[in-house]
Amino acid sequence: MEENNQVIIAGVSHLQEDFDYSMNELAQLVNANNQEVAAQVRQNIDQINGKTYFGSGKVQEIKQLAQYHNVTLIIVNDELTPAQVRNLEKATQLHFLDRTELILQVFAQRAHSRQAQLQVAIAQLQYQLPRIHPSGNPLDQQRGQGGLANRGAGESQLELNRRTIRQRITKLKQELQHVEKTLTTQSTRRQNSRLPKVALVGYTNAGKSTTLNGILDLITDHDSKKVFVKDQLFATLDTSIRKITLPQQPSFLLSDTVGFVSKLPHNLIEAFKSTLAEAKNADLLVQVIDASDSQRQQMMQTTQQTLLEIGITNKPMLYAYNKSDLTPNYHGVEVAGNNIYYSALQPSSLKTLIQLICQKLFDKYQTIKVLVPFNNSQLNQYVNQLTIQSQSYNNDGTIYHLLVSPTDYSYLAAYQIN
Ligand SMILES: Nc1nc2c(ncn2[C@@H]2O[C@H](COP(=O)(O)OP(=O)(O)OP(=O)(O)O)[C@@H](O)[C@H]2O)c(=O)[nH]1
Ligand SMILES: [Mg+2]
């Protein structure tokens, strides 16, 4: 283990209700950033120090602890002001990174598609903008030599002044718009297809992508539609949408998207708006929860909080307790109201999840028998997008048995026969 992979994490405990949970989460983010926690520091104070965030005694303690562990990087469990970072670095001759920047670095590593790369780069530059000292902070020069090469969007802060950063943001936003235009055309087409939309949401690493893949496994026999799964935070940064078609059932669209973590930086949420739009447009959310994690309750609160920040409220939701195979007393899938206890690795339990989703989506659907005249091509086209349970012919046209939504039902009432 190289010495510069070791970091100290530090936080002020009174600021959070769930301080231990939040520090634990920070430690996992550190690991996700390929670093290791050498030590943790906590301070119990009622008010943070405006200048140095921690009190001066604690700052000295951090400095000594860093010397003891031979560590040069301190990661703080909060968003610091640019001045706080400068003052802390001046007082200790150490580097300080805040929680927001750490999350941005992890996202930057995980961004594979052009859209995700652009979204992260924009968020990083926006984060940097107020942090550039007009006269040039001398510590920024040290940073370049301090093994922090991936700070920022791949260029040292000194290379970029505010104006060029703003210009870059504008340019990247234009490119993102261009990339998203192609994607929107696809998603508009999907919207027009009028299929119900279901979105998998939840804390990072809960098993959303595994759930999507498991469901695809059940309904197709080739792997080309599968999405990326890995035991790491933020494995998925893009949205994937798949059409789920089952025999004798209306089809629906199922989407998988970026996972959540507490205090997801505002810049990131803003930059990922279009990626998160699928959840916003969904008819039903399936919140995937890692049932085997002792912190699941807090993770659910984090998910709820993040949904609120995205502007998602009052959407019907199923609570999908995944990884139940890792919990004691699990003897197979179980459903209780809107909760399901299952394992994305067990196909039989995924079948029950699909049934529950369909039940929730289609409980207001009704069967209807209609006669569509042969010469009404528009109506024929419309009906062919619906779930056809059977069809036959008479002299006047085609007789369909359909399973339809209330909206389609009222539209088709004019063509109903007995
Ligand atoms: N034992 C067990 N492991 C699971 C189950 N579901 C998922 N996993 C594992 O959990 C890890 C994370 O799964 P993902 O599907 O990538 O999780 P995700 O929610 O998509 O994560 P992000 O994309 O990072 O938000 C992988 O190593 C999976 O193999 C399950 O039911 N049981
Ligand atoms: Mg994923």
XYZ file of C-alpha atoms and ligand atoms in Angstrom:
451
model
C 0.000 0.000 0.000
C 1.499 3.320 -1.056
C 1.632 5.831 1.724
C -0.299 8.503 -0.179
C -3.311 6.167 -0.432
C -3.866 6.560 3.286
C -6.112 9.340 4.501
C -7.610 10.613 7.736
C -11.345 11.291 7.815
C -12.715 13.942 10.139
C -16.104 15.346 11.098
C -18.060 17.402 13.600
C -20.506 15.102 15.316
C -23.313 17.388 16.405
C -24.018 18.459 12.827
C -25.555 15.124 11.925
C -28.215 13.065 13.586
C -26.562 9.927 12.269
C -22.959 10.845 12.646
C -21.601 7.300 12.839
C -23.571 6.229 9.788
C -22.372 9.250 7.896
C -18.700 8.673 8.837
C -19.028 5.026 7.887
C -20.430 6.071 4.536
C -17.550 8.540 4.114
C -15.079 5.712 4.775
C -16.746 3.662 2.034
C -16.553 6.573 -0.352
C -12.837 6.812 0.474
C -12.417 3.136 -0.423
C -14.411 3.679 -3.593
C -11.836 6.350 -4.436
C -9.035 3.748 -4.042
C -7.841 5.160 -0.725
C -7.688 3.778 2.785
C -8.710 5.293 6.089
C -5.772 5.384 8.507
C -7.699 7.102 11.310
C -10.919 8.921 12.144
C -11.241 12.187 14.011
C -14.449 13.506 15.508
C -15.159 16.744 17.292
C -18.137 17.304 19.559
C -18.879 21.005 19.377
C -22.088 22.967 19.088
C -20.928 25.350 16.439
C -18.386 24.971 13.711
C -15.489 27.370 13.525
C -16.182 29.720 10.615
C -12.504 30.079 9.759
C -11.127 26.573 10.145
C -14.293 24.453 10.518
C -12.742 22.575 13.478
C -11.646 24.326 16.648
C -7.964 25.257 16.818
C -7.095 22.494 19.308
C -8.668 19.907 17.006
C -6.757 21.288 14.039
C -3.493 20.677 15.915
C -4.665 17.185 16.881
C -5.323 16.406 13.225
C -1.861 17.681 12.319
C -0.193 15.438 14.912
C -2.260 12.420 13.972
C -1.338 12.952 10.324
C 2.338 13.032 11.248
C 1.947 9.885 13.326
C 0.279 7.994 10.472
C 2.451 9.606 7.809
C -0.641 10.889 6.030
C -0.910 14.114 4.019
C -4.575 14.116 3.024
C -7.508 14.856 5.344
C -11.067 14.291 4.140
C -13.783 16.255 5.923
C -17.340 14.942 6.234
C -19.029 18.131 5.022
C -18.797 20.733 2.323
C -16.141 23.290 3.318
C -15.964 26.878 2.177
C -12.980 27.748 -0.022
C -11.614 29.908 2.816
C -11.877 27.064 5.335
C -9.838 24.808 3.054
C -7.200 27.529 2.627
C -7.016 28.241 6.358
C -6.802 24.575 7.299
C -4.080 23.925 4.752
C -2.141 26.966 5.905
C -2.371 25.921 9.562
C -1.324 22.312 8.996
C 0.592 22.147 5.736
C -1.689 19.221 4.874
C -4.162 18.808 2.025
C -7.885 18.969 2.788
C -10.603 17.526 0.622
C -14.294 17.820 1.451
C -17.051 15.245 1.048
C -18.419 16.864 -2.090
C -15.106 16.776 -3.890
C -14.571 13.160 -2.858
C -17.932 12.157 -4.352
C -17.101 14.096 -7.508
C -13.801 12.196 -7.808
C -15.541 8.832 -7.418
C -18.107 9.785 -10.055
C -15.305 10.944 -12.376
C -13.668 7.518 -12.132
C -16.912 5.704 -12.864
C -18.077 7.831 -15.782
C -17.785 5.757 -18.946
C -20.380 7.116 -21.345
C -19.843 10.517 -22.930
C -23.006 11.794 -21.240
C -21.817 10.770 -17.759
C -18.327 12.161 -18.394
C -19.755 15.510 -19.463
C -22.160 15.625 -16.518
C -19.373 14.943 -14.020
C -16.958 17.368 -15.678
C -19.552 20.153 -15.521
C -20.278 19.447 -11.849
C -16.542 19.448 -11.061
C -15.912 22.742 -12.808
C -18.890 24.344 -11.096
C -17.539 23.142 -7.787
C -14.107 24.565 -8.595
C -15.334 27.940 -9.778
C -15.711 29.689 -6.392
C -12.642 27.870 -5.085
C -10.129 29.497 -7.344
C -8.258 32.184 -5.543
C -7.769 35.188 -7.830
C -4.173 35.703 -6.802
C -3.374 32.000 -6.994
C -3.187 30.057 -3.751
C 0.411 28.893 -3.121
C -0.862 25.600 -1.755
C -2.477 24.830 -5.097
C 1.015 24.564 -6.540
C 1.959 21.991 -3.933
C -1.192 20.104 -4.762
C 0.103 19.345 -8.211
C 3.038 17.563 -6.590
C 1.012 16.026 -3.812
C -0.362 13.035 -5.639
C -3.685 14.750 -6.191
C -3.482 14.699 -9.940
C -7.141 13.846 -10.354
C -8.352 16.849 -8.424
C -10.586 18.861 -10.743
C -11.333 17.858 -14.267
C -7.846 16.632 -15.023
C -6.116 20.002 -15.093
C -4.431 21.776 -12.221
C -6.321 24.715 -10.803
C -3.539 27.065 -11.716
C -3.938 26.351 -15.393
C -7.452 27.623 -15.368
C -8.656 30.981 -14.297
C -12.296 31.662 -13.632
C -13.015 33.000 -17.066
C -11.654 29.990 -18.884
C -13.506 27.715 -16.469
C -16.764 29.478 -17.287
C -16.019 29.147 -20.980
C -15.347 25.454 -20.566
C -18.585 24.937 -18.646
C -20.493 26.620 -21.463
C -18.757 24.482 -24.066
C -19.303 21.241 -22.134
C -22.963 22.131 -21.585
C -23.387 22.625 -25.314
C -21.825 19.259 -25.997
C -24.002 17.651 -23.329
C -27.088 19.191 -24.889
C -26.077 17.730 -28.207
C -25.502 14.275 -26.712
C -28.781 14.444 -24.794
C -30.720 15.515 -27.851
C -30.080 12.138 -29.423
C -31.050 10.448 -26.179
C -34.179 12.576 -25.781
C -35.351 11.670 -29.240
C -35.206 8.066 -28.129
C -36.947 8.744 -24.837
C -39.632 10.881 -26.500
C -40.321 7.982 -28.790
C -40.652 5.833 -25.718
C -42.984 8.313 -24.083
C -45.128 8.229 -27.183
C -45.293 4.489 -27.015
C -47.530 5.102 -23.983
C -46.168 2.149 -22.075
C -46.217 2.414 -18.276
C -42.815 3.290 -16.820
C -41.220 1.676 -13.799
C -37.935 2.958 -12.326
C -35.568 1.109 -10.027
C -34.158 3.579 -7.510
C -32.220 3.312 -4.276
C -28.981 3.492 -2.435
C -25.802 2.713 -4.332
C -24.817 -1.002 -4.378
C -28.300 -2.184 -3.287
C -28.607 -4.419 -6.352
C -30.677 -2.386 -8.830
C -28.669 -3.440 -11.874
C -28.612 -7.073 -10.733
C -32.398 -6.940 -10.378
C -32.822 -5.526 -13.898
C -30.481 -8.160 -15.349
C -32.207 -10.949 -13.442
C -35.562 -9.894 -14.847
C -34.113 -9.727 -18.370
C -32.715 -13.220 -17.846
C -36.207 -14.478 -17.175
C -37.715 -12.982 -20.302
C -34.966 -13.147 -22.944
C -32.371 -15.716 -23.837
C -29.524 -13.469 -24.861
C -27.237 -11.232 -22.840
C -26.984 -8.202 -25.112
C -29.453 -6.145 -23.100
C -27.699 -6.660 -19.775
C -26.328 -3.761 -17.757
C -23.117 -3.424 -15.762
C -23.031 -4.897 -12.250
C -20.230 -4.575 -9.747
C -19.687 -4.672 -6.015
C -18.666 -1.032 -5.823
C -20.300 2.287 -5.083
C -21.722 4.018 -8.156
C -21.210 1.162 -10.605
C -24.014 2.667 -12.680
C -23.944 6.307 -13.754
C -26.169 6.049 -16.793
C -29.804 5.259 -17.217
C -30.701 2.049 -19.035
C -34.257 1.392 -20.102
C -35.561 -1.995 -21.138
C -38.939 -3.070 -22.403
C -40.410 -5.903 -20.382
C -42.866 -8.024 -22.342
C -44.670 -10.953 -20.785
C -47.228 -13.253 -22.320
C -50.844 -12.046 -21.929
C -49.710 -8.975 -19.982
C -49.357 -5.352 -21.010
C -45.678 -4.476 -21.540
C -43.897 -1.909 -19.420
C -40.586 -0.070 -19.434
C -38.109 -0.727 -16.644
C -35.228 1.661 -15.985
C -32.057 1.395 -13.925
C -30.138 4.477 -12.911
C -27.451 6.047 -10.733
C -27.545 5.060 -7.050
C -27.874 7.495 -4.174
C -25.705 8.406 -1.181
C -26.317 10.982 1.549
C -25.687 14.598 0.692
C -25.265 13.905 -3.000
C -23.704 17.194 -4.132
C -26.221 19.649 -5.509
C -24.049 20.268 -8.581
C -24.162 16.568 -9.373
C -27.933 16.327 -9.030
C -28.234 19.370 -11.268
C -25.805 17.933 -13.833
C -27.499 14.513 -13.769
C -30.995 15.953 -14.177
C -31.655 14.313 -17.505
C -30.289 10.982 -16.251
C -32.620 11.142 -13.274
C -35.565 12.193 -15.425
C -36.616 8.576 -15.967
C -37.385 8.249 -12.270
C -39.274 11.526 -12.385
C -41.411 10.381 -15.313
C -42.068 6.945 -13.865
C -45.563 5.669 -13.051
C -44.128 3.432 -10.330
C -40.890 3.457 -8.363
C -39.307 0.278 -7.067
C -36.974 1.196 -4.250
C -34.299 -1.487 -4.038
C -32.943 -1.911 -0.512
C -30.023 -4.041 0.689
C -31.892 -6.044 3.329
C -28.628 -7.497 4.639
C -27.158 -4.097 5.535
C -27.588 -3.064 9.157
C -27.771 0.578 8.002
C -30.684 -0.065 5.632
C -33.025 2.208 7.553
C -30.725 5.211 7.118
C -30.138 4.235 3.489
C -33.885 4.336 2.890
C -34.047 7.782 4.469
C -31.194 8.885 2.241
C -33.090 7.626 -0.806
C -36.240 9.426 0.297
C -34.282 12.639 0.854
C -32.589 12.410 -2.555
C -35.914 11.773 -4.301
C -37.231 14.909 -2.617
C -34.249 16.895 -3.865
C -34.881 15.713 -7.407
C -38.483 16.836 -6.974
C -40.086 13.395 -6.783
C -42.907 13.212 -4.256
C -46.078 11.169 -3.926
C -45.203 8.509 -6.438
C -46.471 4.991 -5.882
C -43.597 2.901 -4.559
C -42.757 -0.721 -3.938
C -40.117 -1.531 -1.323
C -37.936 -4.294 -2.715
C -35.767 -5.770 0.043
C -33.019 -7.380 -2.008
C -30.148 -9.626 -0.844
C -32.538 -11.351 1.547
C -30.514 -14.512 0.880
C -27.901 -12.939 3.159
C -30.327 -12.343 6.033
C -31.061 -14.906 8.750
C -34.436 -16.664 8.640
C -34.949 -16.162 4.915
C -36.775 -19.127 3.428
C -37.696 -17.753 0.037
C -39.550 -14.799 -1.391
C -42.229 -13.103 0.697
C -44.677 -10.329 -0.102
C -46.365 -8.118 2.490
C -48.401 -5.270 1.041
C -46.005 -3.041 -0.870
C -42.952 -4.813 0.540
C -41.195 -7.741 -1.051
C -38.314 -9.716 0.440
C -36.354 -11.362 -2.371
C -32.959 -11.992 -3.888
C -31.982 -10.721 -7.322
C -29.829 -13.863 -7.607
C -32.879 -16.164 -7.318
C -34.971 -16.230 -10.517
C -38.038 -17.605 -8.745
C -38.135 -14.672 -6.366
C -37.751 -12.254 -9.279
C -40.863 -13.781 -10.845
C -42.794 -12.756 -7.750
C -41.303 -9.251 -7.992
C -42.489 -8.970 -11.614
C -45.958 -10.157 -10.568
C -46.075 -7.561 -7.829
C -44.997 -4.807 -10.245
C -47.663 -5.880 -12.754
C -50.301 -6.049 -10.053
C -49.451 -2.532 -8.951
C -49.268 -1.177 -12.509
C -52.261 -2.906 -13.984
C -54.760 -3.280 -11.146
C -57.025 -0.707 -12.786
C -56.753 -2.329 -16.206
C -59.900 -3.948 -17.623
C -60.740 -6.310 -20.438
C -62.805 -5.010 -23.317
C -64.130 -6.565 -26.523
C -64.135 -4.245 -29.545
C -64.929 -4.435 -33.246
C -62.464 -2.541 -35.407
C -63.668 -1.997 -38.988
C -61.168 -3.168 -41.629
C -61.026 0.254 -43.251
C -60.216 2.160 -40.033
C -56.443 1.956 -40.273
C -55.839 4.569 -37.564
C -57.859 2.596 -35.031
C -56.179 -0.619 -36.130
C -52.784 0.957 -35.487
C -53.881 2.192 -32.075
C -55.252 -1.179 -31.022
C -52.109 -2.948 -32.133
C -50.114 -1.043 -29.513
C -52.325 -2.456 -26.767
C -52.320 -5.840 -25.056
C -54.260 -8.163 -27.340
C -55.525 -11.267 -25.568
C -57.199 -12.741 -28.616
C -58.497 -11.724 -32.026
C -60.965 -13.064 -34.616
C -62.800 -11.738 -37.654
C -66.336 -11.208 -38.900
C -67.627 -9.580 -42.073
C -67.235 -6.043 -40.739
C -63.812 -6.134 -39.207
C -61.565 -7.534 -36.484
C -62.848 -8.484 -33.058
C -60.286 -7.938 -30.317
C -60.223 -8.944 -26.676
C -57.989 -6.336 -25.058
C -56.558 -5.624 -21.617
C -56.457 -1.836 -21.335
C -55.884 1.114 -19.006
C -58.862 3.208 -17.872
C -57.895 5.912 -20.399
C -57.820 3.451 -23.279
C -61.034 1.884 -22.009
C -62.974 5.119 -22.223
C -61.527 5.862 -25.649
C -62.502 2.426 -26.964
C -65.983 2.396 -25.425
C -67.406 3.653 -28.743
C -66.266 0.439 -30.465
C -67.255 -1.966 -27.674
C -69.361 -5.017 -28.564
C -70.814 -7.765 -26.389
N -25.866 -12.082 -2.129
C -26.459 -11.235 -2.980
N -25.735 -10.325 -3.641
C -26.365 -9.480 -4.480
C -27.773 -9.547 -4.673
N -28.116 -8.580 -5.554
C -26.978 -7.933 -5.893
N -25.904 -8.473 -5.261
C -24.504 -8.028 -5.376
O -24.411 -6.673 -4.912
C -23.430 -5.938 -5.656
C -24.016 -4.653 -6.205
O -24.977 -4.957 -7.178
P -25.422 -3.914 -8.319
O -26.553 -4.537 -9.035
O -24.251 -3.444 -9.121
O -25.944 -2.714 -7.412
P -26.550 -1.292 -7.886
O -27.694 -0.988 -6.969
O -26.856 -1.335 -9.342
O -25.333 -0.338 -7.554
P -24.936 1.112 -8.192
O -25.023 1.002 -9.672
O -23.564 1.315 -7.692
O -25.888 2.106 -7.621
C -22.941 -6.902 -6.743
O -21.735 -7.485 -6.295
C -24.037 -7.951 -6.819
O -23.574 -9.204 -7.261
C -28.510 -10.537 -3.945
O -29.734 -10.682 -4.018
N -27.805 -11.348 -3.114
Mg -26.080 -0.254 -10.871
